[in-house]
mmCIF file of C-alpha atoms in Angstrom:
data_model
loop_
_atom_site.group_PDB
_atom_site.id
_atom_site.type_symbol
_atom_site.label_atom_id
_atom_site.label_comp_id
_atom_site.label_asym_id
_atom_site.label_seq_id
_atom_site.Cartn_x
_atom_site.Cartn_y
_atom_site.Cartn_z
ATOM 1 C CA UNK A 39 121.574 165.057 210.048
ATOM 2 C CA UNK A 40 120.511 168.160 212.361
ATOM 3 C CA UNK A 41 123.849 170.607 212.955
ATOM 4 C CA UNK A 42 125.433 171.470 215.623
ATOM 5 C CA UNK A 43 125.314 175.043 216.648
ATOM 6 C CA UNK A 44 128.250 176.886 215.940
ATOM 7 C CA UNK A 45 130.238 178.521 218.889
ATOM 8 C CA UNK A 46 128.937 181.836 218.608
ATOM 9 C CA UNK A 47 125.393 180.323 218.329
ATOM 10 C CA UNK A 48 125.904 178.158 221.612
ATOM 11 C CA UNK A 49 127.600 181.090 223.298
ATOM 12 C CA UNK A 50 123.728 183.053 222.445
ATOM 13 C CA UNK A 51 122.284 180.151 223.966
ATOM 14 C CA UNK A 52 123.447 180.390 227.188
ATOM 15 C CA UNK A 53 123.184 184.135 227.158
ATOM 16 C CA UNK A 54 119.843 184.409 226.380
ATOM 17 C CA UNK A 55 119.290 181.345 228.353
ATOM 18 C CA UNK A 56 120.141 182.167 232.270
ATOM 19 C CA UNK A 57 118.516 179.135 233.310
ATOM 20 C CA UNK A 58 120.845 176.805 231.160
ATOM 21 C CA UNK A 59 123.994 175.588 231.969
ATOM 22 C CA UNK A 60 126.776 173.414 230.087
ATOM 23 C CA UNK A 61 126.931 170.309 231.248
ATOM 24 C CA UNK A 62 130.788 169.370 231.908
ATOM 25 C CA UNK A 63 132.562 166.913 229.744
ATOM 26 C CA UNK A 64 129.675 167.272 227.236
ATOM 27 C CA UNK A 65 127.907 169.168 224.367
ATOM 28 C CA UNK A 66 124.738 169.354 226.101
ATOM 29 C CA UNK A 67 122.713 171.961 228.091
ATOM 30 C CA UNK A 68 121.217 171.179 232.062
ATOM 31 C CA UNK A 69 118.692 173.397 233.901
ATOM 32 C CA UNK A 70 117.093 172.369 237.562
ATOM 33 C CA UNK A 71 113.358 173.947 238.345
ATOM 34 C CA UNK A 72 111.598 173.702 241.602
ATOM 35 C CA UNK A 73 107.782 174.067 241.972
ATOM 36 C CA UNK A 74 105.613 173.953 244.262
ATOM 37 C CA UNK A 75 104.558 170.488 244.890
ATOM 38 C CA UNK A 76 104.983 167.181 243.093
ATOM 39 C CA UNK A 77 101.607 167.930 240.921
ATOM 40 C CA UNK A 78 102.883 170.984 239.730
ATOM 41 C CA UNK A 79 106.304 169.652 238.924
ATOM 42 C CA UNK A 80 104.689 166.519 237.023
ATOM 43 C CA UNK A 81 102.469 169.066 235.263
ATOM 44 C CA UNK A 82 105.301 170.931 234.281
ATOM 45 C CA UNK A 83 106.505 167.516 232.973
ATOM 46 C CA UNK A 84 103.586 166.828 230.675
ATOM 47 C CA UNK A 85 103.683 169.881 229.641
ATOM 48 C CA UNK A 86 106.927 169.370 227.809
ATOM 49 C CA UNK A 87 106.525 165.340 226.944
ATOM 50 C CA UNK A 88 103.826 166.720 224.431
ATOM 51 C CA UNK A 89 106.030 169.219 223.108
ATOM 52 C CA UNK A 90 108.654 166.465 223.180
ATOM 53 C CA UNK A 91 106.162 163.811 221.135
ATOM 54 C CA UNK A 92 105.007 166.790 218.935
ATOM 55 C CA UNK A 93 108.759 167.920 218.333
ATOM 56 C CA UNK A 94 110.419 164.254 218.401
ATOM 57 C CA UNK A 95 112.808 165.725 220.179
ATOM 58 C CA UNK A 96 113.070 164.601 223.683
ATOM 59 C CA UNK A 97 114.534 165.494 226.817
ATOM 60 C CA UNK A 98 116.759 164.244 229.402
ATOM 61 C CA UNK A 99 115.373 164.623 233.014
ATOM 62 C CA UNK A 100 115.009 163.419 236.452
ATOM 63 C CA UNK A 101 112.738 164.430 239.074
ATOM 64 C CA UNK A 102 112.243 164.061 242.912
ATOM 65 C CA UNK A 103 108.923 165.545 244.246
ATOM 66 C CA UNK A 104 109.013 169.364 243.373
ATOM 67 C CA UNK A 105 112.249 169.099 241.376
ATOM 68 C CA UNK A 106 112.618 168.586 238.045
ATOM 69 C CA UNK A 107 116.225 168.374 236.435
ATOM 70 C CA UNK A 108 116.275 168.505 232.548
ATOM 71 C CA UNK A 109 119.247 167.623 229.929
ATOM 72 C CA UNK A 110 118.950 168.620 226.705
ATOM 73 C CA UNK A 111 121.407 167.483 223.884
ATOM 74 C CA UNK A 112 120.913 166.135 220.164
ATOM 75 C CA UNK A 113 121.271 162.517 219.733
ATOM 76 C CA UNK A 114 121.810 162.994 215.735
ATOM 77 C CA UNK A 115 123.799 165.638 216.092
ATOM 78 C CA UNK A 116 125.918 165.245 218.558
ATOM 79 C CA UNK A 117 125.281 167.718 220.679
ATOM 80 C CA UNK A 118 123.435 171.263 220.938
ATOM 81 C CA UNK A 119 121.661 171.918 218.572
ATOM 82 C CA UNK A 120 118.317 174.546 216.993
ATOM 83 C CA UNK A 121 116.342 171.755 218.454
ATOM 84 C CA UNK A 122 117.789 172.220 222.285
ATOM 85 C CA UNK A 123 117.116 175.895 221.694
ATOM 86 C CA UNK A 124 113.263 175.522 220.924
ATOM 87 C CA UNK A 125 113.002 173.302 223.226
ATOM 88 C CA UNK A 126 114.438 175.330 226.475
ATOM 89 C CA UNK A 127 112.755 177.962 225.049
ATOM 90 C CA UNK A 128 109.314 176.145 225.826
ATOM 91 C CA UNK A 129 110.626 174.544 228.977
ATOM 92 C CA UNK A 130 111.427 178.197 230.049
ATOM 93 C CA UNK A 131 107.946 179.593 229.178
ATOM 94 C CA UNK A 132 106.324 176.448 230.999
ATOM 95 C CA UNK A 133 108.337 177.179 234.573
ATOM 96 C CA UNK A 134 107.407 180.634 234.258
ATOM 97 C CA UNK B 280 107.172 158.218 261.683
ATOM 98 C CA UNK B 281 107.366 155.207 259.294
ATOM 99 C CA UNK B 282 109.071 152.453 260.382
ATOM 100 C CA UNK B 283 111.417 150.621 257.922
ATOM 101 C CA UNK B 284 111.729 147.443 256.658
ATOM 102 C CA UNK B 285 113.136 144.706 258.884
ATOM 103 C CA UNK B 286 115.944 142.880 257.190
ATOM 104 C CA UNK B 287 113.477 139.818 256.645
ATOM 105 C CA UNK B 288 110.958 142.028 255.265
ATOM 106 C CA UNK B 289 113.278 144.031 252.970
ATOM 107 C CA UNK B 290 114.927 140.358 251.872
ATOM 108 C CA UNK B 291 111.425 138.923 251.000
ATOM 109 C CA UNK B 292 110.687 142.231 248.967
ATOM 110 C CA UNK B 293 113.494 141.659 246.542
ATOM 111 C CA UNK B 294 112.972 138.200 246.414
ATOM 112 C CA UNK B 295 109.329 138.786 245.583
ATOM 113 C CA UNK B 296 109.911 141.707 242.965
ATOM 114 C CA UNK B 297 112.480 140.540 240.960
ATOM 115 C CA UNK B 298 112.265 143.746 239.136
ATOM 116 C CA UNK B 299 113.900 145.077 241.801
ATOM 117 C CA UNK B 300 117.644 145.857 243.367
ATOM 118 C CA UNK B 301 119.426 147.651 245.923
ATOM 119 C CA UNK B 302 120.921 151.006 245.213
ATOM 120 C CA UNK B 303 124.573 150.459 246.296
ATOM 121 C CA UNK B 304 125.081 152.721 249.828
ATOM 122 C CA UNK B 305 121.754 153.380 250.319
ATOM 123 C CA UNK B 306 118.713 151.910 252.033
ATOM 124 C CA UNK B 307 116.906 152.114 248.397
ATOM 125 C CA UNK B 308 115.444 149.993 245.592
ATOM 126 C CA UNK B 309 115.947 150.534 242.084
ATOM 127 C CA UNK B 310 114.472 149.186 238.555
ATOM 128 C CA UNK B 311 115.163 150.164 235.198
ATOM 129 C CA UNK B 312 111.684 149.856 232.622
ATOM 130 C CA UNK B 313 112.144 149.763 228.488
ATOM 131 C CA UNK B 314 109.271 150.872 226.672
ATOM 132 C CA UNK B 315 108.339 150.969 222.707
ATOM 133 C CA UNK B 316 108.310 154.246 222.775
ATOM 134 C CA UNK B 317 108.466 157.874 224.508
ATOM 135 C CA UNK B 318 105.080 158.148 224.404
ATOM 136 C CA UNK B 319 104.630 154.499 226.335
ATOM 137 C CA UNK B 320 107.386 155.328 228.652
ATOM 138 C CA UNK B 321 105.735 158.740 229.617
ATOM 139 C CA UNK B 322 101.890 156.872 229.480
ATOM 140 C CA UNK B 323 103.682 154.678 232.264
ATOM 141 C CA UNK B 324 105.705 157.895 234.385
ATOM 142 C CA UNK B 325 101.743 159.503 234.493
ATOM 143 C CA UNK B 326 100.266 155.843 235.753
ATOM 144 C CA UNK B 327 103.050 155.684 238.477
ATOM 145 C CA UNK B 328 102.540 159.949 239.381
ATOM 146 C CA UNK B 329 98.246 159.920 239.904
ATOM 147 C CA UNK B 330 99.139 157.046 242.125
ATOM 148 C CA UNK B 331 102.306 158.816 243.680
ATOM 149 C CA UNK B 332 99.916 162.067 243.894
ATOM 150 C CA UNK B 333 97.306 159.586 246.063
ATOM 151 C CA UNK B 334 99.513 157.666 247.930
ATOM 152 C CA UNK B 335 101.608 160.754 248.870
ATOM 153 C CA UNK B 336 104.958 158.896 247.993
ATOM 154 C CA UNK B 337 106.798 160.121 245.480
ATOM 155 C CA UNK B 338 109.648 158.234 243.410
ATOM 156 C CA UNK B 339 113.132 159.876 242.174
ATOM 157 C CA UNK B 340 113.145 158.993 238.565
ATOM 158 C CA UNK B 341 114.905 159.313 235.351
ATOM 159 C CA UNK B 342 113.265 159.244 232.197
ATOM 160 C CA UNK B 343 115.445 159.718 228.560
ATOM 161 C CA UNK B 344 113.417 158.366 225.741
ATOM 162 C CA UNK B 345 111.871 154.818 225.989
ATOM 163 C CA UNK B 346 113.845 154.003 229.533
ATOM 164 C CA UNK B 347 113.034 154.956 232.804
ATOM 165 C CA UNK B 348 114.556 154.457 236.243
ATOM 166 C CA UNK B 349 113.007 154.761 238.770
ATOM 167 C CA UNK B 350 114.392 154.557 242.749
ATOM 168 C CA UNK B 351 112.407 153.914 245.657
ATOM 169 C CA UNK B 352 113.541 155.262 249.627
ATOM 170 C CA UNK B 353 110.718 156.421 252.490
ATOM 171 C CA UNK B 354 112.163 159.807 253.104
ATOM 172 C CA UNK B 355 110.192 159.933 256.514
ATOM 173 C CA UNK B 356 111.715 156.265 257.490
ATOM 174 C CA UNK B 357 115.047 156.867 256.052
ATOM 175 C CA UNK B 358 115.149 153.731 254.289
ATOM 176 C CA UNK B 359 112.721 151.017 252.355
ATOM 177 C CA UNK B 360 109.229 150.531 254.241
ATOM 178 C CA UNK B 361 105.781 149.700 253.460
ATOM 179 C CA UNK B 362 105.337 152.027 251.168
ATOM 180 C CA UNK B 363 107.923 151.303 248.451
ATOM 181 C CA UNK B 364 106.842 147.713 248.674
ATOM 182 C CA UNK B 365 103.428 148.946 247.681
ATOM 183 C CA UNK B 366 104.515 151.138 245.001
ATOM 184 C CA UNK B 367 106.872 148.698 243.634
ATOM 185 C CA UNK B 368 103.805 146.420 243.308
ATOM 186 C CA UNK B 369 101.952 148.964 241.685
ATOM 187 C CA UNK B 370 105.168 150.367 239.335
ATOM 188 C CA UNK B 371 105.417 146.175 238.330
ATOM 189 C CA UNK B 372 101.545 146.411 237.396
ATOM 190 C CA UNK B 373 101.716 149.171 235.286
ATOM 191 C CA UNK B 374 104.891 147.853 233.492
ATOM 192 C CA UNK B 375 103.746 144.375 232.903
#
């Protein structure tokens, strides 16, 4: 069973975060990025489904040409977890 | 400009890709693919993109885990055309 984070730890989150927001009516964290084309946003997007595979730990997202939306949650644990937080971390470092 | 579907056209596509339904509201097509795994879902999302990428169409899509959903619409046609039939055939192909 992975934990939830605690409320001072999710609060951290979305501070150090600024991308992140909570998603309403749910433990779970949502960030939109824009790039500039479809092959840069589907880059972007393999980028993070081998992080995903590596991590088994896998993302939430939808994407129409240069957008990419992306909802992060943990099924075992219900909600945010460490796992959401490594994981935005390298979905932040990939839009960059 | 491309030109949309006539109503006999756009009847014979859904009759011809069962796959296939109407998004409710919307001159649109929708399908919903299962996979065995993240890793066959995404295999299948990178198919569909190097063919999106050549075709210049692009889907809107939703991927979580093993599922993906994928909507077809000709932005420049405001509705279904040519196009979607052809990447619906092609989106079947790589499914089956």
């Amino acid at each position: 069973m992975v934990e939830r984070l605690s409320d001072a730890e999710r609060a951290a989150f979305f501070r150090d975060h600024p991308n992140w927001k909570p998603v309403e009516g749910r433990d779970a964290a949502e960030a939109t990025f824009r790039f500039g084309s479809f092959a840069e946003a589907f880059s972007f997007m393999t980028r993070i489904a081998l992080y995903a595979e590596k991590a088994d730990h896998h993302p939430e997202w939808f994407n129409v040409y240069d957008r990419v939306e992306v909802t992060l949650a943990t099924h075992d644990a219900g909600g945010l977890s460490q796992r959401d937080v490594a994981m935005a971390s390298v979905i932040d470092a990939a839009a960059a």
